[in-house]
Tab-separated table of C-alpha atoms in Angstrom:
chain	number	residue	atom	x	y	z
L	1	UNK	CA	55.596	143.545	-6.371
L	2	UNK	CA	52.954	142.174	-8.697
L	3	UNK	CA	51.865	143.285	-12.176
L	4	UNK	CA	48.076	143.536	-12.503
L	5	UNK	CA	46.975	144.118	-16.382
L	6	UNK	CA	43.138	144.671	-17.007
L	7	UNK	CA	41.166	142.665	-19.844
L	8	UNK	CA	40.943	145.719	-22.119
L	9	UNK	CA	44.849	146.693	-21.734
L	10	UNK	CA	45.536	143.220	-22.583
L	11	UNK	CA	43.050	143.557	-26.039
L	12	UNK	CA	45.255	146.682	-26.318
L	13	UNK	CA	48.986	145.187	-26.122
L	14	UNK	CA	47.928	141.959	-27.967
L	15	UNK	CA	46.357	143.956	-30.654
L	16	UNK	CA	49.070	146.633	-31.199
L	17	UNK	CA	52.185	144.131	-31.008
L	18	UNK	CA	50.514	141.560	-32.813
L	19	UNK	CA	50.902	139.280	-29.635
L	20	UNK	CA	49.988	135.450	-29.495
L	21	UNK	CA	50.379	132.922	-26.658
L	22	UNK	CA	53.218	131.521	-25.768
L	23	UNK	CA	54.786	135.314	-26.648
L	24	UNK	CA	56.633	138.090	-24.126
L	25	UNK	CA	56.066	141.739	-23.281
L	26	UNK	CA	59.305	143.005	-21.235
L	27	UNK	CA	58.569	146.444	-19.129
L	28	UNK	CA	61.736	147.793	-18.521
L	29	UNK	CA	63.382	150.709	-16.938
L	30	UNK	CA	64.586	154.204	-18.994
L	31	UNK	CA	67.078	156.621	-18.258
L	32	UNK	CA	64.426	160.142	-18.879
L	33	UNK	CA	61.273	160.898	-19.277
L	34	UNK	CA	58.964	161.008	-15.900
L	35	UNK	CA	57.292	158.731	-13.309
L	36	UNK	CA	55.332	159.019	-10.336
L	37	UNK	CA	57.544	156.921	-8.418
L	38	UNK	CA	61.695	157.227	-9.993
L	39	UNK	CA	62.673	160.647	-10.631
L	40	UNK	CA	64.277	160.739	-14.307
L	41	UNK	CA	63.441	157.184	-15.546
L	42	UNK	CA	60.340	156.229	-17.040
L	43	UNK	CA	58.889	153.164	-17.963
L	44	UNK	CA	59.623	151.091	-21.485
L	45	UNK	CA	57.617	148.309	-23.033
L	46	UNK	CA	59.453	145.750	-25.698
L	47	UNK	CA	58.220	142.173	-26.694
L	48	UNK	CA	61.231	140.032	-26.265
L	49	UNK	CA	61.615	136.669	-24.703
L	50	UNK	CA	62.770	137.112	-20.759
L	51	UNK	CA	67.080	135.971	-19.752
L	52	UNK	CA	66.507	136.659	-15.795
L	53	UNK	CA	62.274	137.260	-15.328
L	54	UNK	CA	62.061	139.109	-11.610
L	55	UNK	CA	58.392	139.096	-12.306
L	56	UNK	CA	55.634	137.822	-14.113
L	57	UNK	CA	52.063	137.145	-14.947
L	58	UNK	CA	50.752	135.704	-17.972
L	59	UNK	CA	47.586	136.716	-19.462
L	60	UNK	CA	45.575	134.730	-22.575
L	61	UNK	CA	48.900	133.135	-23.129
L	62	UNK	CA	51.285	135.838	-23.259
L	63	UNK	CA	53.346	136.804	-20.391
L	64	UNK	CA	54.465	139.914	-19.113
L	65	UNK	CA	57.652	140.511	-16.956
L	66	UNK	CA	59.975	142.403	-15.657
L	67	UNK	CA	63.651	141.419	-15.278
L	68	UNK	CA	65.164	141.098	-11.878
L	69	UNK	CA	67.933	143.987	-12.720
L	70	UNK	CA	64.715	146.507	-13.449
L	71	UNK	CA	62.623	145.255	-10.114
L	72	UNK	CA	64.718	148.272	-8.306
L	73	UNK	CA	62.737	150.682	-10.119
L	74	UNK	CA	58.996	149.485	-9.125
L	75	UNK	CA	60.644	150.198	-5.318
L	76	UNK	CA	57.924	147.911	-3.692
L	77	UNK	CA	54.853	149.106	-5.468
L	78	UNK	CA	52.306	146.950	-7.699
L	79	UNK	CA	52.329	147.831	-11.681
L	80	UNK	CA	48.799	148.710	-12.451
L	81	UNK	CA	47.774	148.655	-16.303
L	82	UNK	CA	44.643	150.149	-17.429
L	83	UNK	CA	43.450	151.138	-20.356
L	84	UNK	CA	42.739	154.649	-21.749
L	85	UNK	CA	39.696	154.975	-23.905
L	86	UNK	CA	40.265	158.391	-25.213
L	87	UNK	CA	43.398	158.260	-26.070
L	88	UNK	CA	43.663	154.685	-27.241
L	89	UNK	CA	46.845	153.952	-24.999
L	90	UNK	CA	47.874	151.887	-21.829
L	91	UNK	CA	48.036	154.067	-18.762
L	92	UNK	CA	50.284	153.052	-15.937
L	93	UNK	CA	49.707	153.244	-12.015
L	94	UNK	CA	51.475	151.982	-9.074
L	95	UNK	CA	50.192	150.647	-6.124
């Protein structure tokens, strides 16, 4: 499992969380909402320093993980963030 973020979903996160290097975006599992791949959990992004990183990538300084207790969730497949022109969001895929 890898995370793969795009330049202009990077611009995106670093400009909405007021992100600088050396900082942390979590994604994280939720109990609700929907996803392609985990029937009633969706997925949850937080800035917050990692206690047990499952997986990572950093990015212009700033790395993104996922804990090892949420790596269940992703069930083999890549996290794939894009960017969403028209409606000025992050869109997710998996791979």
């Amino acid at each position: 499992m890898e995370i793969k973020l795009t330049d202009r979903a990077a611009e995106w996160f670093e400009s909405e969380m007021s992100l600088h290097s050396g900082d942390f975006v979590r994604f994280y599992v939720r109990y609700g909402g929907s996803s392609p791949i985990q029937q009633g959990f969706s997925l949850g992004v937080n800035k917050e320093e990692p206690m047990d990183p499952g997986i990572e990538m950093k990015k212009n300084g700033i790395t993104y993980f996922v804990e090892t207790r949420d790596v269940w969730y992703f069930d083999q497949y890549d996290l794939i963030v894009d960017y969403d022109e028209k409606q000025d969001e992050p869109i997710y895929d998996y791979k």
